[in-house]
Amino acid sequence: MSTKITVIGAGNVGATCANVLAIRNVSSEIVLLDVKQGISEGKAIDIMQSATLLGINSRVVGVTNDYQATAGSDVVIITSGIPRKPGMTREELIGVNAGIVKSVVDNVLAFTPAPIIIVVSNPMDTMCYLATKISGMPRNKVLGLGGALDSARFKYYLSKALNVNINNIEATVIGGHGDTTMVPLVSLATCKGVPVTHLLSKEALDEVVAATKVGGATLTGLLGTSAWYAPGAAAAAMAEAMLKDHRSIIPCGVLVDGEYGQSDLAIGVPVSLGKYGWEKIIEFPLSDAENEAFIASADATRKVNQALDSINI
């Protein structure tokens, strides 16, 4: 069965996402769209010229601001917006990126009534909330990237502390996708089934948590702009899990309705991903400290959402 994925925004994250999708042959057709003339076309051609070298069977097409080319998309991944620069918080991007995300959602829905939408643009939780509200689609069709990326970073720092292969680590981050709002679930993290609390001291785990929370800011400081390899791969992994009906449990930003004691808020929680979007929210048992941190994260995220009221979108 043929499938179609559209990636909006051909910058570093969008182009990386399209490339990962193509290399993994996730979809029959991948459309890469950008507002800047020639960028998406050039990157699509570059990806396709690697096809015989990498075993790519997907067809990648680049277009400049032509949303008609997105018609019939099963999944739309929104990476559009300005990236962070050193010293910036994700929240500082809200004014510009809210207008961009609204325009993208409106244009996508004009040609595809109900695709699955993955939001990458920052501040991600607020942009996911905005996309869910303005699209009018069921909440299981709109997801934010945050938890998938943050959990990958948590696993990386745990693997470094333990000096083991990163694929031996199981770890989850919930809460907001922000330097002060992430909640790495130390109590549930394991290495080959062994709780990391049995393998690392509290001091070492505190360092891992701190590094995870500023993982994005660390890379922004080193690179001079937002990271792109892991974010692009995380969005591609989410799309693959849904298109291939994996039922994978991946933490994503979704609109909660009573789960984890929160409502009317898009925030990172573990969800099962299948062919219809996210299928259910998995409520993990939290320690008292983690539960308190999640409540504080929800409060902070809700406060950022209030900024949408003052923006004319």
XYZ file of C-alpha atoms in Angstrom:
313
model
C 0.000 0.000 0.000
C 1.407 3.384 -0.973
C 1.832 5.988 1.757
C 2.811 9.638 1.787
C 4.624 11.824 4.303
C 5.055 15.578 4.017
C 7.825 17.399 5.859
C 7.192 21.137 6.134
C 10.441 23.075 6.433
C 13.609 22.025 4.616
C 16.060 23.389 7.155
C 18.471 21.202 9.100
C 15.790 19.332 11.069
C 13.335 18.919 8.187
C 15.961 17.781 5.692
C 17.446 15.343 8.214
C 13.983 13.970 8.948
C 13.249 13.482 5.229
C 16.622 11.791 4.764
C 16.051 9.368 7.666
C 12.548 8.574 6.381
C 14.003 7.839 2.938
C 16.910 5.723 4.194
C 14.495 3.647 6.290
C 11.998 3.467 3.380
C 9.212 4.477 5.742
C 6.913 5.831 3.020
C 6.389 5.441 -0.716
C 6.509 9.202 -1.220
C 8.094 11.954 0.840
C 7.322 15.585 0.039
C 9.727 18.219 1.341
C 8.249 21.742 1.324
C 9.842 25.084 2.148
C 9.007 28.748 1.546
C 12.492 29.523 0.265
C 12.862 28.992 -3.478
C 14.930 25.973 -4.477
C 15.965 24.753 -1.017
C 13.578 21.803 -0.774
C 14.051 20.897 -4.442
C 17.826 20.856 -4.050
C 17.787 18.789 -0.878
C 15.283 16.318 -2.351
C 17.486 15.822 -5.413
C 20.530 15.369 -3.157
C 18.716 12.687 -1.150
C 17.541 10.902 -4.298
C 21.062 10.886 -5.726
C 22.089 8.837 -2.690
C 19.356 6.257 -3.385
C 21.523 3.644 -5.113
C 24.205 4.069 -2.452
C 21.851 3.626 0.505
C 19.136 1.315 -0.819
C 16.464 4.011 -0.879
C 13.217 3.038 -2.604
C 11.110 5.989 -1.455
C 10.490 8.873 -3.854
C 11.492 12.232 -2.402
C 10.069 15.380 -4.014
C 10.880 18.980 -3.129
C 8.491 21.891 -3.683
C 8.484 25.604 -2.919
C 5.390 26.644 -0.944
C 3.064 24.488 -3.061
C 0.692 22.891 -0.586
C -1.232 21.158 -3.349
C 1.719 18.780 -3.517
C 0.955 17.723 0.056
C -2.542 16.439 -0.812
C -3.277 12.958 0.484
C -0.517 12.922 3.089
C -0.856 10.280 5.778
C 1.543 12.132 8.075
C 2.615 15.784 8.077
C 5.698 16.783 10.060
C 5.950 20.507 10.862
C 9.516 21.697 11.424
C 8.913 25.273 10.229
C 9.901 28.215 12.377
C 12.964 30.024 13.592
C 15.478 27.891 15.504
C 17.023 28.754 18.849
C 20.250 30.666 19.043
C 22.687 30.562 21.968
C 21.141 32.085 25.101
C 17.556 31.842 23.810
C 14.842 29.809 25.496
C 12.335 27.844 23.454
C 9.597 30.084 24.865
C 11.127 33.180 23.269
C 10.178 31.786 19.850
C 6.443 31.728 20.535
C 5.392 34.942 18.756
C 6.906 34.196 15.355
C 6.455 30.439 15.378
C 2.785 30.528 16.429
C 1.913 32.448 13.269
C 3.989 30.083 11.136
C 2.440 26.943 12.639
C -1.113 28.279 12.213
C -0.441 29.121 8.560
C 1.057 25.681 7.925
C -1.839 23.829 9.576
C -4.423 25.867 7.648
C -2.658 25.218 4.338
C -2.181 21.496 4.999
C -5.835 20.964 5.968
C -6.979 22.741 2.795
C -5.683 19.749 0.804
C -5.737 16.877 3.342
C -8.674 16.901 5.798
C -7.303 14.743 8.607
C -3.628 13.745 8.438
C -1.591 12.777 11.454
C 0.382 15.888 12.416
C 3.736 15.826 14.203
C 4.834 19.202 15.578
C 8.550 19.879 15.934
C 8.494 23.696 16.028
C 9.334 25.350 19.363
C 8.058 25.994 21.959
C 6.885 22.511 21.093
C 4.233 21.890 23.750
C 2.522 25.207 23.058
C 2.772 24.746 19.281
C 1.277 21.245 19.646
C -1.556 22.684 21.751
C -2.138 25.380 19.119
C -2.126 22.885 16.238
C -4.593 20.624 18.054
C -6.978 23.478 18.783
C -6.948 25.197 15.371
C -7.083 21.956 13.377
C -10.283 20.783 15.060
C -9.068 17.207 14.622
C -9.336 14.435 17.223
C -6.576 14.801 19.791
C -5.017 11.453 18.850
C -4.070 12.854 15.420
C -1.740 15.603 16.697
C 1.553 14.917 18.469
C 4.579 16.900 19.593
C 8.157 15.728 19.277
C 9.498 16.586 22.748
C 9.362 13.393 24.770
C 10.834 11.210 22.033
C 13.841 13.494 21.663
C 14.298 14.179 25.376
C 14.174 10.458 26.180
C 16.863 9.774 23.564
C 19.045 12.392 25.238
C 18.365 10.893 28.685
C 19.472 7.478 27.396
C 22.631 9.035 25.961
C 23.686 10.608 29.255
C 22.839 7.449 31.206
C 24.916 5.343 28.803
C 27.858 7.729 29.251
C 27.613 7.579 33.038
C 27.417 3.787 32.971
C 29.932 3.397 30.110
C 27.659 0.919 28.287
C 26.080 0.601 24.854
C 23.248 3.132 24.627
C 20.874 0.488 23.254
C 21.012 -1.327 26.593
C 19.229 1.605 28.236
C 15.475 2.030 28.706
C 14.535 5.483 29.951
C 11.697 7.959 29.612
C 11.272 11.709 29.930
C 7.808 13.190 30.453
C 6.618 16.749 31.023
C 7.273 19.880 29.009
C 9.961 20.130 26.347
C 11.874 22.844 28.163
C 15.114 23.179 30.079
C 13.229 23.552 33.382
C 10.127 21.485 32.634
C 11.457 18.080 31.573
C 10.905 15.239 34.040
C 13.397 12.394 33.471
C 11.940 9.330 35.184
C 14.958 8.083 37.089
C 12.829 5.681 39.130
C 11.880 3.712 36.009
C 15.164 3.868 34.032
C 16.959 0.555 33.538
C 20.072 -0.948 31.997
C 19.293 -4.432 30.672
C 16.411 -4.601 33.120
C 18.435 -3.496 36.148
C 17.264 -0.196 37.697
C 19.896 2.496 37.186
C 19.376 3.465 40.830
C 21.184 0.187 41.630
C 24.097 1.064 39.360
C 24.738 4.772 39.845
C 24.967 7.011 42.885
C 22.381 9.704 43.533
C 25.022 12.315 42.731
C 25.767 10.693 39.360
C 22.059 10.423 38.548
C 21.505 14.055 39.495
C 24.244 15.004 37.014
C 22.575 12.898 34.298
C 19.221 14.561 34.931
C 20.756 18.029 34.841
C 22.594 17.277 31.580
C 19.420 15.880 30.012
C 17.390 18.973 30.840
C 19.881 21.298 29.144
C 20.703 18.855 26.368
C 19.276 21.113 23.682
C 20.840 24.262 25.093
C 24.224 22.507 25.293
C 24.097 21.704 21.591
C 22.835 25.180 20.697
C 25.841 26.631 22.488
C 28.235 24.320 20.639
C 26.613 24.593 17.203
C 25.337 28.158 17.247
C 21.860 26.916 16.347
C 19.425 24.165 17.297
C 20.429 20.520 16.943
C 19.103 18.579 13.964
C 20.293 14.956 13.731
C 18.473 13.638 16.813
C 15.365 15.849 16.385
C 15.031 14.811 12.742
C 15.509 11.154 13.603
C 13.016 11.369 16.495
C 10.277 12.794 14.258
C 11.013 10.119 11.642
C 10.819 7.374 14.301
C 7.410 8.631 15.422
C 6.129 8.665 11.830
C 7.483 5.167 11.187
C 5.867 3.763 14.335
C 2.479 5.049 13.191
C 2.653 4.276 9.479
C 3.875 0.743 10.197
C 1.425 0.290 13.107
C 4.191 -0.687 15.520
C 2.208 0.091 18.703
C 5.492 1.397 20.086
C 5.336 3.232 23.403
C 7.061 6.574 22.870
C 6.658 9.695 25.018
C 5.137 12.471 22.892
C 3.476 15.807 23.451
C -0.293 15.214 23.283
C -3.446 16.896 24.542
C -4.318 15.315 27.877
C -7.881 15.012 29.154
C -7.621 13.891 32.749
C -4.577 11.638 32.305
C -1.823 12.273 34.855
C -4.303 14.612 36.564
C -4.112 17.266 33.819
C -6.516 18.577 31.162
C -6.604 21.083 28.282
C -2.838 20.921 27.956
C -0.402 19.420 25.458
C 2.482 17.877 27.370
C 4.851 14.941 27.086
C 3.441 11.600 28.247
C 4.035 7.990 27.126
C 1.681 6.978 24.312
C 1.158 3.906 22.153
C 1.660 4.815 18.485
C -0.313 3.015 15.777
C -1.801 3.554 12.340
C -4.484 5.942 13.617
C -2.100 8.205 15.525
C -1.531 7.858 19.237
C -3.884 5.154 20.469
C -3.719 5.492 24.249
C -1.839 7.292 26.982
C 0.126 4.978 29.265
C 0.088 6.186 32.875
C 3.418 5.136 34.375
C 3.730 4.954 38.176
C 5.685 7.992 39.368
C 7.606 8.596 42.562
C 6.324 11.409 44.777
C 9.146 13.677 43.606
C 8.466 12.888 39.926
C 4.755 13.522 40.368
C 5.458 16.888 41.992
C 7.869 17.761 39.179
C 5.262 16.823 36.570
C 2.625 19.035 38.204
C 5.105 21.930 38.248
C 5.938 21.231 34.598
C 2.254 21.287 33.649
C 1.743 24.577 35.481
C 4.725 26.154 33.694
C 3.597 24.860 30.297
C 0.069 26.163 30.858
C 1.529 29.572 31.685
C 3.415 29.633 28.365
C 0.179 28.745 26.558
C -1.400 31.886 27.951
C 0.892 33.905 25.693
C -1.197 32.690 22.751
C -4.055 34.903 23.987
C -2.049 38.046 23.266
C -0.915 36.975 19.790
C -3.088 37.861 16.846
C -3.262 34.577 14.997
